[in-house]
XYZ file of C-alpha atoms in Angstrom:
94
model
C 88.776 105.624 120.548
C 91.377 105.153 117.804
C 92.663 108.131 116.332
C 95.380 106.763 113.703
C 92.802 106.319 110.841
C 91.995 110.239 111.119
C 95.184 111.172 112.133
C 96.752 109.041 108.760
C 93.726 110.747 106.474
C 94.635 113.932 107.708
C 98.366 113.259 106.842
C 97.320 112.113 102.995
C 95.802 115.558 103.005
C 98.326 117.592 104.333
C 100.774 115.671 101.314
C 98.213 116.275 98.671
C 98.172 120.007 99.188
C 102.037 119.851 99.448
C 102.060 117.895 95.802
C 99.693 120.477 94.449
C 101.191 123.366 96.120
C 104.637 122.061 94.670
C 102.771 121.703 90.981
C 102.194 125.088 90.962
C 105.079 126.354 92.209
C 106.628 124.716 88.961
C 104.254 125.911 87.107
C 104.948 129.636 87.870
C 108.399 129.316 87.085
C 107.434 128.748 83.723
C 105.710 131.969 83.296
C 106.951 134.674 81.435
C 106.898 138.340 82.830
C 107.283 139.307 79.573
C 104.713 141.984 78.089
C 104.576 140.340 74.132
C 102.773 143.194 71.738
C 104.710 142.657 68.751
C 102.452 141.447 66.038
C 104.505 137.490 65.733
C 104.032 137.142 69.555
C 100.431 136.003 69.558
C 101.516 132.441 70.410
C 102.920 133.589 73.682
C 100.016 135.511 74.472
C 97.704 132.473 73.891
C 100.244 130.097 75.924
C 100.779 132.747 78.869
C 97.165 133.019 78.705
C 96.397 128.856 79.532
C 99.575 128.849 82.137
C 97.237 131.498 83.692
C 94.152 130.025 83.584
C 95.661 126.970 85.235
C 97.412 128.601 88.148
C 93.974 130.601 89.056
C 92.152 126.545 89.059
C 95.343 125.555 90.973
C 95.196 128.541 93.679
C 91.336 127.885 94.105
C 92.126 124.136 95.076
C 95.106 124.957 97.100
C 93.123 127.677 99.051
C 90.319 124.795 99.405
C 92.645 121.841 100.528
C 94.459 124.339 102.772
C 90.579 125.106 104.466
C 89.909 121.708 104.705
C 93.396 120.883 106.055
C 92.743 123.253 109.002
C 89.065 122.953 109.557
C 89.733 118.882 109.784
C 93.026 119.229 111.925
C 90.984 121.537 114.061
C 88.599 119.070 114.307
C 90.514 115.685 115.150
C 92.367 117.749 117.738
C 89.375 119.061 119.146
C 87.834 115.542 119.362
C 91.080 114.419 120.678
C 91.111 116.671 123.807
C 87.056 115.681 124.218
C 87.704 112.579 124.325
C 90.938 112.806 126.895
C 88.650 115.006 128.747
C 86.136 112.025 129.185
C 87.998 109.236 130.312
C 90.369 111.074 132.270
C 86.605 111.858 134.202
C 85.877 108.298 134.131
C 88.846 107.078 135.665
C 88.531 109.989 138.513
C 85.015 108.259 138.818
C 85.484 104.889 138.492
């Protein structure tokens, strides 16, 4: 059994979580720890508000890729080991 086209989809994976991961990571730099209550500083509240809307969607797919990262490496090496299991029994056989 051929392994590379699992082993290459898992890789595209493992970069798309790294791109996204990376996204958001610039993202949060641009946040401002600043507490704004003055009565001009409504526009940072609104802007600080979106920034932190889109870092909760962006944590939700991170957590999500990084599930499916782990449940599907978990999986091809399982299969992996299965599979070396088998023939190494066939050739002890055969």
């Amino acid at each position: 059994m051929n392994f590379v086209p699992f082993v290459a989809a898992w890789g595209i994976l493992l970069i798309a979580t790294i791109v996204v991961a990376f996204y958001r990571n610039r993202l949060a730099a641009q946040e401002d720890d600043t507490l704004h209550v003055l009565d001009g500083e409504e526009q940072y509240l609104e802007r600080q508000k979106l920034l932190g809307q889109k870092l909760e969607r962006l944590e939700r797919w991170i957590k999500v890729l990084i599930i499916v990262l782990v449940v599907s490496g978990l999986a091809i090496a399982g299969s992996y080991v299965y599979y070396t299991f088998l023939v190494s029994d066939q050739i002890r056989v055969g």
